[in-house]
Short mmCIF file of C-alpha atoms (C1' of nucleotides) in Angstrom, two decimals:
data_model
loop_
_atom_site.label_atom_id
_atom_site.label_comp_id
_atom_site.label_asym_id
_atom_site.label_seq_id
_atom_site.Cartn_x
_atom_site.Cartn_y
_atom_site.Cartn_z
CA MET A 1 7.66 -37.67 -62.50
CA PRO A 2 7.29 -34.07 -62.04
CA THR A 3 5.80 -31.76 -65.10
CA ALA A 4 7.69 -28.41 -66.00
CA ARG A 5 4.98 -26.57 -64.09
CA GLU A 6 5.67 -28.74 -61.09
CA ARG A 7 9.26 -28.17 -61.05
CA ALA A 8 9.05 -24.51 -61.63
CA ARG A 9 6.35 -24.27 -58.81
CA ALA A 10 9.01 -25.96 -56.02
CA GLN A 11 11.77 -24.39 -57.44
CA THR A 12 10.04 -20.84 -56.84
CA THR A 13 8.83 -21.85 -53.27
CA GLU A 14 12.28 -22.71 -52.40
CA ALA A 15 13.28 -19.40 -53.66
CA ILE A 16 10.94 -17.43 -51.66
CA LEU A 17 11.83 -19.79 -48.52
CA ALA A 18 15.46 -18.86 -49.23
CA ALA A 19 14.99 -15.17 -49.47
CA ALA A 20 12.61 -15.43 -46.25
CA ARG A 21 15.47 -17.08 -44.34
CA THR A 22 17.72 -14.47 -45.15
CA GLN A 23 15.22 -11.59 -44.37
CA LEU A 24 14.37 -13.83 -41.08
CA ALA A 25 18.30 -13.70 -40.20
CA GLU A 26 18.70 -10.19 -41.02
CA VAL A 27 15.81 -8.29 -39.55
CA GLY A 28 13.96 -10.67 -37.16
CA ALA A 29 10.48 -12.23 -37.45
CA ALA A 30 8.81 -9.30 -36.50
CA ALA A 31 10.03 -7.17 -39.39
CA LEU A 32 10.05 -9.80 -41.71
CA SER A 33 8.23 -8.12 -44.90
CA LEU A 34 6.69 -10.22 -47.41
CA ARG A 35 6.95 -7.46 -50.09
CA ALA A 36 10.80 -7.17 -49.27
CA VAL A 37 11.01 -11.19 -49.88
CA ALA A 38 9.00 -10.75 -53.00
CA ARG A 39 11.86 -7.96 -54.20
CA GLU A 40 14.59 -10.19 -53.35
CA VAL A 41 13.04 -13.00 -55.21
CA GLY A 42 12.62 -10.56 -58.21
CA MET A 43 8.85 -10.81 -58.34
CA VAL A 44 5.89 -8.63 -57.06
CA SER A 45 3.97 -9.22 -53.85
CA SER A 46 0.97 -10.55 -55.07
CA ALA A 47 2.82 -13.49 -56.76
CA VAL A 48 4.05 -14.59 -53.64
CA TYR A 49 0.74 -15.29 -52.44
CA ARG A 50 0.29 -17.83 -55.17
CA TYR A 51 2.57 -20.13 -52.74
CA PHE A 52 1.86 -18.85 -49.41
CA PRO A 53 -1.82 -17.90 -48.49
CA SER A 54 -0.50 -15.03 -45.83
CA ARG A 55 2.65 -13.69 -44.14
CA ASP A 56 1.78 -16.21 -41.11
CA GLU A 57 1.91 -19.40 -43.54
CA LEU A 58 5.22 -18.25 -44.39
CA LEU A 59 6.34 -17.70 -41.02
CA THR A 60 4.70 -20.80 -40.02
CA ALA A 61 6.86 -22.91 -42.98
CA LEU A 62 9.93 -21.22 -41.53
CA ILE A 63 9.04 -22.25 -37.94
CA ILE A 64 8.86 -25.89 -39.03
CA GLU A 65 12.20 -25.54 -41.09
CA ALA A 66 13.52 -24.55 -37.99
CA TYR A 67 12.39 -27.23 -35.52
CA ASP A 68 13.92 -29.54 -38.23
CA ASP A 69 17.14 -27.72 -38.55
CA VAL A 70 17.77 -27.63 -34.73
CA GLY A 71 16.75 -31.43 -34.50
CA GLU A 72 18.91 -32.07 -37.25
CA ALA A 73 21.67 -30.41 -35.49
CA ALA A 74 21.15 -32.47 -32.10
CA GLU A 75 20.82 -35.72 -34.32
CA ALA A 76 23.97 -35.27 -35.83
CA ALA A 77 25.92 -34.28 -32.57
CA ALA A 78 24.57 -37.42 -31.16
CA ALA A 79 25.98 -39.44 -33.95
CA LEU A 80 29.54 -37.94 -33.73
CA VAL A 81 29.56 -38.82 -30.04
CA ALA A 82 27.76 -42.27 -30.51
CA GLY A 83 30.68 -44.47 -28.93
CA ARG A 84 31.22 -42.32 -25.54
CA SER A 85 29.41 -42.49 -22.17
CA PRO A 86 25.87 -41.01 -21.65
CA ARG A 87 27.26 -38.29 -19.78
CA GLU A 88 29.38 -37.09 -22.64
CA ARG A 89 26.76 -37.74 -25.06
CA TRP A 90 24.26 -35.41 -23.12
CA LEU A 91 26.78 -32.70 -22.76
CA ALA A 92 27.48 -32.93 -26.72
CA VAL A 93 23.64 -32.63 -27.67
CA TRP A 94 23.01 -29.88 -25.07
CA ARG A 95 26.16 -28.03 -26.61
CA SER A 96 24.82 -28.79 -29.80
CA VAL A 97 21.47 -27.11 -29.34
CA ARG A 98 23.31 -24.00 -27.80
CA ALA A 99 25.74 -23.65 -30.44
CA TRP A 100 22.68 -23.64 -33.09
CA GLY A 101 20.99 -21.18 -31.17
CA LEU A 102 24.19 -18.74 -31.15
CA GLU A 103 24.04 -19.34 -34.75
CA HIS A 104 20.67 -18.74 -35.58
CA PRO A 105 19.24 -16.29 -32.85
CA ALA A 106 16.32 -15.32 -35.05
CA GLN A 107 15.26 -18.89 -35.91
CA TYR A 108 15.42 -19.62 -32.01
CA ALA A 109 13.56 -16.69 -31.18
CA LEU A 110 10.95 -17.54 -33.89
CA ILE A 111 10.50 -21.16 -32.29
CA TYR A 112 11.33 -20.73 -28.79
CA GLY A 113 10.37 -16.92 -28.24
CA SER A 114 6.80 -15.57 -27.91
CA PRO A 115 4.60 -17.16 -30.80
CA VAL A 116 3.98 -14.39 -33.43
CA PRO A 117 1.30 -15.79 -35.01
CA GLY A 118 -1.93 -16.95 -33.63
CA TYR A 119 -0.32 -19.75 -31.66
CA ALA A 120 1.17 -20.77 -35.30
CA ALA A 121 -0.97 -23.67 -36.34
CA PRO A 122 0.56 -25.92 -33.43
CA GLN A 123 -0.49 -28.94 -35.14
CA ASP A 124 1.76 -28.52 -38.19
CA THR A 125 4.79 -27.79 -35.65
CA LEU A 126 4.38 -30.57 -32.98
CA PRO A 127 6.11 -33.35 -34.80
CA ALA A 128 9.28 -31.36 -35.46
CA ALA A 129 9.73 -29.75 -32.20
CA GLY A 130 10.02 -33.08 -30.32
CA ARG A 131 13.08 -34.51 -32.36
CA VAL A 132 15.84 -32.88 -29.74
CA GLY A 133 13.50 -34.49 -26.90
CA VAL A 134 13.83 -37.95 -28.88
CA VAL A 135 17.67 -37.69 -28.71
CA LEU A 136 17.81 -36.68 -25.19
CA GLY A 137 15.47 -39.55 -24.05
CA ALA A 138 17.48 -42.32 -26.06
CA ILE A 139 20.48 -41.05 -24.09
CA ALA A 140 19.21 -41.23 -20.74
CA THR A 141 17.25 -44.72 -21.42
CA ALA A 142 20.85 -45.76 -22.62
CA ALA A 143 22.28 -44.67 -19.16
CA ASP A 144 19.49 -46.36 -17.13
CA GLY A 145 20.27 -44.91 -14.09
CA GLY A 146 17.13 -45.94 -12.22
CA VAL A 147 16.66 -42.70 -10.42
CA VAL A 148 13.45 -41.24 -10.91
CA GLY A 149 10.00 -40.20 -9.39
CA ASP A 150 6.92 -41.41 -8.35
CA ASP A 151 3.94 -42.32 -10.11
CA ASP A 152 1.85 -39.19 -9.03
CA VAL A 153 3.62 -36.96 -10.95
CA ALA A 154 4.04 -39.22 -13.89
CA ALA A 155 0.63 -38.78 -14.73
CA ALA A 156 0.87 -35.36 -15.22
CA VAL A 157 2.72 -36.03 -18.46
CA ALA A 158 0.69 -36.93 -21.43
CA PRO A 159 0.75 -40.66 -21.71
CA ASP A 160 2.20 -40.89 -25.24
CA VAL A 161 5.32 -39.10 -24.23
CA PRO A 162 7.27 -41.84 -22.73
CA GLY A 163 6.73 -44.05 -25.70
CA THR A 164 7.83 -41.08 -28.34
CA LEU A 165 10.96 -40.55 -26.05
CA GLY A 166 11.45 -44.29 -25.64
CA ILE A 167 11.63 -43.66 -21.62
CA ASP A 168 10.70 -45.22 -18.60
CA PRO A 169 7.27 -43.30 -17.60
CA ARG A 170 8.56 -42.62 -14.23
CA LEU A 171 11.27 -40.63 -15.60
CA ALA A 172 9.09 -38.36 -17.80
CA PRO A 173 8.71 -35.67 -15.40
CA ALA A 174 12.46 -35.16 -14.54
CA ALA A 175 12.96 -35.24 -18.56
CA VAL A 176 10.69 -32.77 -19.26
CA SER A 177 11.95 -30.44 -16.83
CA ALA A 178 15.46 -31.25 -18.22
CA TRP A 179 14.14 -30.25 -21.81
CA THR A 180 12.83 -26.96 -20.31
CA LEU A 181 15.74 -26.10 -18.66
CA LEU A 182 18.23 -26.64 -21.75
CA PHE A 183 15.73 -24.44 -23.93
CA GLY A 184 15.36 -21.85 -21.00
CA THR A 185 18.96 -21.61 -20.67
CA VAL A 186 19.95 -20.80 -24.10
CA GLY A 187 16.74 -18.55 -24.65
CA PHE A 188 17.82 -16.65 -21.41
CA GLU A 189 21.56 -16.43 -23.07
CA LEU A 190 19.85 -15.53 -26.26
CA PHE A 191 17.52 -12.77 -25.10
CA GLY A 192 19.86 -10.97 -22.91
CA GLN A 193 18.50 -12.28 -19.41
CA TYR A 194 21.75 -13.19 -18.44
CA GLU A 195 23.22 -9.79 -19.19
CA ASN A 196 25.28 -8.60 -16.08
CA VAL A 197 24.39 -12.20 -14.43
CA VAL A 198 26.50 -14.91 -16.09
CA ILE A 199 29.91 -14.06 -17.34
CA ASP A 200 31.03 -17.18 -18.59
CA ARG A 201 28.34 -18.48 -20.16
CA GLU A 202 30.16 -21.82 -21.56
CA ALA A 203 31.36 -22.53 -18.11
CA TYR A 204 27.97 -22.19 -16.69
CA PHE A 205 25.91 -23.78 -19.49
CA ASP A 206 27.99 -26.92 -19.08
CA HIS A 207 27.70 -27.04 -15.63
CA VAL A 208 23.77 -26.72 -16.01
CA ALA A 209 23.98 -29.63 -18.49
CA GLY A 210 25.81 -31.66 -15.90
CA THR A 211 23.25 -31.22 -13.32
CA ALA A 212 20.42 -32.13 -15.59
CA ALA A 213 22.15 -35.07 -16.58
CA THR A 214 22.37 -36.24 -13.03
CA SER A 215 18.70 -35.19 -12.74
CA VAL A 216 17.56 -37.71 -15.37
CA GLY A 217 19.76 -40.64 -13.78
CA ILE A 218 22.74 -40.19 -15.76
CA GLY A 219 25.81 -41.10 -13.44
CA MET B 1 4.85 21.01 -6.12
CA PRO B 2 3.71 20.31 -9.77
CA THR B 3 2.08 22.96 -11.91
CA ALA B 4 -1.16 22.44 -13.62
CA ARG B 5 0.82 21.64 -16.74
CA GLU B 6 3.04 19.19 -15.24
CA ARG B 7 0.01 17.47 -13.62
CA ALA B 8 -1.87 17.39 -17.07
CA ARG B 9 1.26 15.76 -18.62
CA ALA B 10 1.37 12.84 -15.95
CA GLN B 11 -2.44 12.36 -16.50
CA THR B 12 -2.05 12.16 -19.98
CA THR B 13 1.07 9.85 -19.90
CA GLU B 14 -0.91 7.66 -17.42
CA ALA B 15 -3.75 7.65 -19.82
CA ILE B 16 -1.41 6.37 -22.81
CA LEU B 17 0.10 3.98 -20.64
CA ALA B 18 -3.16 2.38 -19.76
CA ALA B 19 -4.66 2.35 -23.26
CA ALA B 20 -1.29 0.67 -24.22
CA ARG B 21 -1.85 -1.92 -21.49
CA THR B 22 -5.35 -2.72 -23.07
CA GLN B 23 -4.09 -2.61 -26.40
CA LEU B 24 -1.04 -5.35 -25.44
CA ALA B 25 -3.65 -7.53 -23.37
CA GLU B 26 -5.84 -7.58 -26.34
CA VAL B 27 -4.00 -8.06 -29.47
CA GLY B 28 -0.09 -8.38 -28.04
CA ALA B 29 3.01 -6.70 -28.44
CA ALA B 30 3.32 -7.35 -32.11
CA ALA B 31 0.18 -5.84 -33.19
CA LEU B 32 0.35 -3.22 -30.55
CA SER B 33 -0.37 -0.05 -32.67
CA LEU B 34 0.36 3.47 -31.42
CA ARG B 35 -2.49 4.71 -33.74
CA ALA B 36 -4.86 2.68 -32.03
CA VAL B 37 -3.70 3.52 -28.74
CA ALA B 38 -4.12 7.14 -29.81
CA ARG B 39 -7.66 6.65 -30.99
CA GLU B 40 -8.27 5.01 -27.35
CA VAL B 41 -6.94 8.08 -25.57
CA GLY B 42 -8.91 10.24 -27.67
CA MET B 43 -6.03 12.15 -29.34
CA VAL B 44 -4.44 12.11 -32.67
CA SER B 45 -1.42 9.96 -33.37
CA SER B 46 1.07 12.50 -33.54
CA ALA B 47 0.36 13.84 -30.24
CA VAL B 48 1.46 10.59 -28.64
CA TYR B 49 5.05 11.52 -29.82
CA ARG B 50 5.12 14.40 -27.28
CA TYR B 51 5.14 11.72 -24.74
CA PHE B 52 6.83 9.04 -26.29
CA PRO B 53 9.56 9.37 -28.89
CA SER B 54 9.02 6.10 -30.82
CA ARG B 55 6.74 2.89 -30.49
CA ASP B 56 9.83 1.14 -29.11
CA GLU B 57 10.07 3.62 -26.44
CA LEU B 58 6.19 2.86 -25.40
CA LEU B 59 7.00 -0.58 -25.39
CA THR B 60 10.10 -0.23 -23.47
CA ALA B 61 7.79 1.39 -20.61
CA LEU B 62 5.42 -1.49 -20.75
CA ILE B 63 8.45 -3.91 -20.36
CA ILE B 64 9.58 -2.07 -17.29
CA GLU B 65 6.00 -1.69 -15.87
CA ALA B 66 5.68 -5.97 -16.47
CA TYR B 67 8.96 -6.42 -14.72
CA ASP B 68 7.67 -4.45 -11.81
CA ASP B 69 4.62 -6.31 -11.73
CA VAL B 70 5.65 -9.74 -11.61
CA GLY B 71 8.13 -8.75 -9.09
CA GLU B 72 5.62 -7.03 -6.71
CA ALA B 73 3.44 -10.05 -7.39
CA ALA B 74 6.22 -12.30 -6.05
CA GLU B 75 7.17 -9.98 -3.07
CA ALA B 76 3.26 -10.08 -2.22
CA ALA B 77 3.14 -13.77 -2.32
CA ALA B 78 6.31 -14.05 -0.29
CA ALA B 79 4.80 -11.65 2.43
CA LEU B 80 1.69 -13.90 2.84
CA VAL B 81 3.63 -16.89 3.48
CA ALA B 82 6.28 -14.84 5.76
CA GLY B 83 6.16 -17.51 8.62
CA ARG B 84 5.89 -20.90 7.10
CA SER B 85 9.00 -23.32 5.94
CA PRO B 86 11.23 -22.30 3.28
CA ARG B 87 10.13 -25.00 1.29
CA GLU B 88 6.45 -23.63 1.10
CA ARG B 89 7.57 -19.93 0.82
CA TRP B 90 9.70 -21.03 -2.11
CA LEU B 91 6.62 -22.90 -3.72
CA ALA B 92 4.35 -20.00 -2.78
CA VAL B 93 6.70 -17.53 -4.99
CA TRP B 94 7.01 -20.18 -7.90
CA ARG B 95 3.20 -20.34 -7.74
CA SER B 96 2.69 -16.67 -7.71
CA VAL B 97 4.97 -16.26 -11.05
CA ARG B 98 2.87 -18.65 -12.78
CA ALA B 99 -0.49 -17.36 -11.85
CA TRP B 100 1.12 -13.82 -12.91
CA GLY B 101 1.97 -15.38 -16.28
CA LEU B 102 -1.70 -17.06 -16.88
CA GLU B 103 -3.24 -13.86 -16.10
CA HIS B 104 -1.23 -11.57 -18.21
CA PRO B 105 0.41 -13.56 -21.10
CA ALA B 106 1.08 -10.72 -23.16
CA GLN B 107 2.90 -9.17 -20.58
CA TYR B 108 4.65 -12.44 -19.96
CA ALA B 109 5.73 -12.94 -23.56
CA LEU B 110 6.86 -9.02 -23.73
CA ILE B 111 9.64 -9.53 -21.12
CA TYR B 112 10.46 -12.85 -21.35
CA GLY B 113 9.88 -13.93 -25.12
CA SER B 114 11.78 -12.66 -27.95
CA PRO B 115 12.87 -9.16 -27.61
CA VAL B 116 10.75 -7.23 -30.07
CA PRO B 117 12.79 -4.07 -30.04
CA GLY B 118 16.41 -3.90 -30.56
CA TYR B 119 17.45 -5.57 -27.24
CA ALA B 120 15.00 -3.10 -25.66
CA ALA B 121 17.27 -0.81 -24.13
CA PRO B 122 18.64 -3.33 -21.68
CA GLN B 123 20.22 -0.80 -18.91
CA ASP B 124 16.73 0.46 -18.14
CA THR B 125 15.13 -3.14 -17.66
CA LEU B 126 17.90 -4.69 -15.66
CA PRO B 127 16.99 -3.39 -11.98
CA ALA B 128 13.14 -4.21 -12.48
CA ALA B 129 14.00 -7.71 -14.02
CA GLY B 130 15.80 -8.82 -10.75
CA ARG B 131 13.19 -8.68 -8.26
CA VAL B 132 11.73 -11.95 -8.37
CA GLY B 133 15.44 -13.59 -8.08
CA VAL B 134 15.93 -11.41 -4.78
CA VAL B 135 12.76 -12.85 -3.28
CA LEU B 136 13.83 -16.44 -4.33
CA GLY B 137 17.27 -15.72 -3.08
CA ALA B 138 16.34 -14.54 0.40
CA ILE B 139 14.26 -17.71 1.06
CA ALA B 140 16.97 -20.09 -0.27
CA THR B 141 19.30 -18.11 2.02
CA ALA B 142 17.08 -18.48 4.99
CA ALA B 143 17.00 -22.27 4.89
CA ASP B 144 20.74 -22.63 4.70
CA GLY B 145 20.89 -25.90 3.25
CA GLY B 146 24.59 -25.69 3.05
CA VAL B 147 24.31 -27.96 -0.37
CA VAL B 148 26.21 -26.01 -3.24
CA GLY B 149 28.63 -26.36 -5.79
CA ASP B 150 32.54 -25.58 -6.36
CA ASP B 151 34.38 -22.33 -6.56
CA ASP B 152 35.01 -22.65 -10.12
CA VAL B 153 31.37 -22.31 -11.55
CA ALA B 154 30.68 -19.78 -9.03
CA ALA B 155 33.17 -17.69 -10.90
CA ALA B 156 30.86 -18.06 -13.98
CA VAL B 157 28.34 -15.84 -12.36
CA ALA B 158 28.69 -11.95 -12.20
CA PRO B 159 30.60 -11.25 -8.96
CA ASP B 160 27.89 -8.63 -8.06
CA VAL B 161 24.94 -11.36 -8.04
CA PRO B 162 25.34 -12.94 -4.70
CA GLY B 163 25.58 -9.44 -3.19
CA THR B 164 22.24 -8.33 -4.60
CA LEU B 165 20.44 -11.81 -4.32
CA GLY B 166 21.81 -11.92 -0.47
CA ILE B 167 23.01 -15.61 -1.09
CA ASP B 168 26.63 -17.44 -0.74
CA PRO B 169 28.57 -17.16 -3.81
CA ARG B 170 28.65 -20.74 -4.31
CA LEU B 171 24.98 -21.06 -4.59
CA ALA B 172 24.91 -18.56 -7.43
CA PRO B 173 25.01 -21.14 -10.00
CA ALA B 174 22.24 -23.41 -8.92
CA ALA B 175 20.11 -20.26 -7.77
CA VAL B 176 20.52 -18.97 -11.47
CA SER B 177 19.35 -22.23 -12.77
CA ALA B 178 16.63 -22.38 -10.86
CA TRP B 179 15.49 -18.83 -11.56
CA THR B 180 16.05 -20.26 -15.29
CA LEU B 181 14.08 -22.98 -14.89
CA LEU B 182 11.09 -21.21 -13.08
CA PHE B 183 10.49 -18.53 -16.16
CA GLY B 184 11.53 -21.46 -18.67
CA THR B 185 8.59 -23.61 -17.16
CA VAL B 186 6.20 -20.88 -17.24
CA GLY B 187 7.02 -19.75 -20.79
CA PHE B 188 6.95 -23.15 -22.09
CA GLU B 189 3.56 -23.65 -20.61
CA LEU B 190 2.37 -20.31 -21.98
CA PHE B 191 3.65 -20.40 -25.41
CA GLY B 192 2.27 -24.04 -26.27
CA GLN B 193 5.45 -25.79 -26.10
CA TYR B 194 3.61 -28.38 -23.19
CA GLU B 195 0.93 -28.92 -25.68
CA ASN B 196 0.29 -32.96 -25.94
CA VAL B 197 3.37 -32.88 -23.43
CA VAL B 198 2.08 -31.86 -20.05
CA ILE B 199 -1.49 -32.70 -19.31
CA ASP B 200 -1.75 -31.89 -15.58
CA ARG B 201 0.17 -28.48 -15.76
CA GLU B 202 -0.37 -27.48 -11.97
CA ALA B 203 0.89 -31.10 -10.81
CA TYR B 204 4.09 -30.86 -12.85
CA PHE B 205 4.44 -27.25 -12.37
CA ASP B 206 4.80 -27.97 -8.39
CA HIS B 207 6.95 -30.78 -8.72
CA VAL B 208 9.32 -28.90 -10.77
CA ALA B 209 9.26 -26.44 -8.17
CA GLY B 210 10.05 -28.68 -5.21
CA THR B 211 13.12 -30.27 -7.10
CA ALA B 212 14.33 -27.06 -7.66
CA ALA B 213 13.97 -25.85 -3.82
CA THR B 214 16.15 -29.26 -3.62
CA SER B 215 18.88 -27.83 -5.95
CA VAL B 216 19.19 -24.58 -4.08
CA GLY B 217 19.76 -26.16 -0.55
CA ILE B 218 15.93 -25.94 0.96
CA GLY B 219 15.32 -29.17 2.47
"C1'" DG C 1 -2.49 43.82 -17.00
"C1'" DG C 2 0.09 43.02 -21.51
"C1'" DC C 3 3.20 40.16 -23.94
"C1'" DG C 4 7.06 36.94 -25.53
"C1'" DT C 5 8.13 32.18 -24.67
"C1'" DG C 6 7.44 27.32 -24.62
"C1'" DT C 7 4.34 23.44 -24.86
"C1'" DC C 8 0.88 21.25 -26.76
"C1'" DA C 9 -2.79 18.92 -30.04
"C1'" DA C 10 -4.09 18.44 -34.74
"C1'" DG C 11 -3.95 17.77 -39.68
"C1'" DA C 12 -1.60 16.82 -43.87
"C1'" DG C 13 1.46 13.97 -45.84
"C1'" DC C 14 5.24 10.24 -46.83
"C1'" DA C 15 7.08 5.78 -47.52
"C1'" DG C 16 6.00 1.28 -46.13
"C1'" DT C 17 3.13 -2.73 -45.02
"C1'" DG C 18 -0.60 -7.08 -45.53
"C1'" DC C 19 -3.95 -8.46 -48.78
"C1'" DT C 20 -7.40 -8.55 -52.72
"C1'" DC C 21 -9.11 -7.98 -57.35
"C1'" DT C 22 -8.59 -7.91 -62.01
"C1'" DC C 23 -6.59 -8.76 -66.26
"C1'" DG C 24 -3.44 -10.55 -70.39
"C1'" DG C 25 -0.06 -14.47 -71.21
"C1'" DA C 26 1.54 -19.14 -70.85
"C1'" DA C 27 1.38 -24.08 -69.94
"C1'" DA C 28 -0.87 -28.30 -69.46
"C1'" DT C 29 -5.45 -30.97 -70.83
"C1'" DG C 30 -9.30 -32.64 -73.59
"C1'" DC D 1 -6.87 -27.37 -82.07
"C1'" DA D 2 -9.80 -25.31 -78.35
"C1'" DT D 3 -10.10 -25.17 -73.55
"C1'" DT D 4 -9.09 -25.30 -68.79
"C1'" DT D 5 -5.97 -23.91 -65.47
"C1'" DC D 6 -2.25 -21.54 -63.33
"C1'" DC D 7 0.65 -17.93 -62.94
"C1'" DG D 8 2.81 -12.74 -62.61
"C1'" DA D 9 2.05 -8.11 -62.91
"C1'" DG D 10 -0.27 -4.02 -61.86
"C1'" DA D 11 -3.63 -0.99 -59.48
"C1'" DG D 12 -5.98 -0.43 -55.36
"C1'" DC D 13 -7.61 -0.19 -50.07
"C1'" DA D 14 -6.98 0.21 -45.21
"C1'" DC D 15 -3.60 0.30 -42.38
"C1'" DT D 16 1.07 1.47 -40.14
"C1'" DG D 17 5.22 4.58 -38.04
"C1'" DC D 18 6.88 8.80 -38.10
"C1'" DT D 19 8.07 14.00 -39.51
"C1'" DC D 20 6.61 18.43 -40.60
"C1'" DT D 21 3.75 22.46 -40.00
"C1'" DT D 22 0.16 25.33 -38.20
"C1'" DG D 23 -2.46 27.31 -34.76
"C1'" DA D 24 -4.09 27.69 -29.74
"C1'" DC D 25 -3.35 27.68 -25.21
"C1'" DA D 26 -0.97 28.39 -20.51
"C1'" DC D 27 3.04 29.83 -18.38
"C1'" DG D 28 6.55 33.25 -16.35
"C1'" DC D 29 8.35 37.90 -16.67
"C1'" DC D 30 8.32 42.91 -16.93
#
DNA sequence: GGCGTGTCAAGAGCAGTGCTCTCGGAAATG
DNA sequence: CATTTCCGAGAGCACTGCTCTTGACACGCC
């Protein structure tokens, strides 16, 4: 059982994270100020350092949160359409990622934009980053389209990727490419690259999702 | 003809930009300090404001430079293989973009990562941003593969895009998607998303370039 | 040539930042 | 009860973007 001190510590940590989330959504990652976060929580900036050793560590915590959040959104979307066809499920997951990005642009920029801290302690973020990929891999495998590539390219992908995604190794390059295209498309929309280029973003996105589904063997 | 004053002004402006480029490559966009740039040029920070009204304007100038730089790299690569097959030319341009990104990661992050200033005066950057797309569009049109989409999706793309890219309107969605995939793939590699995912980055990249070529009708 | 005008670099200064250190009080441990 | 550990507050350092004022220099006009 947690002592009073431990409970207080967890509570304060959560309060700091909550304030940081608010700040992040309001001013973005670059302008996120540890002192402003401290003011919002009602304590002095030096006290925050008892909980997070630096601003970068606070950002890293927010990064992991964001990865988990978008992963949960994708999993929830997949669960909602569990009975439908693979193509419908694939589209639903793609849409959920786009919707999450539109709703949390600062978080999206934090995880899929340029890395702000010195490559943000990659080890900590790696497990959380793959959750969306796992969801997509399960759908593609369920479809079992049989369309794939050759073994040469398959060797370019890390050997444990097919295992964690639950897919055929020969499907891995196409799956990684589809995963890249998903986040690339959402990122381009969010970061303004589609300004004066794509008018109907929903229609365009659904179309891309469809071709990507085909590319991983979903009929 | 330029007066002595104008020449001096142009020279100082270029010196500031050169120092800013160095700083950008060394510490990244987020940590780029206007005062450090001023120190490197050998003047005081307030003097820099005679040439750039704010730090964001300096960054915007660097953004436009970066867009032009990657565009020139793509054009130069295309010129070098002008006589080859469309597929070879397509691959050469893709590779040139990746090579440029690997050589200038900070610049790449500046233009294809999260936008740091408040959407970075989009109007100024729009023309320069499309140069790579124009190069790719010309190659795809030269191939004339005939493979395309339907008119419904074509309407999702801005009506002037086919014109500036010199492509069939019905090819536009696939072209935009390929363009997105190119920069998404390079970005994922640069920003560490392929850590523990893609081992042989060159082989994987070439493979993606090949499938993208097929998707825009290059046989 | 001399003289106003406009441009420029320099310096001081302001509010804000990340981060460190020290200090007193409170909670947990013996 | 005594001691150790933890935590918040405050002061302070070096730095940032940016503004304002001051003094010097080059330019165009008479």
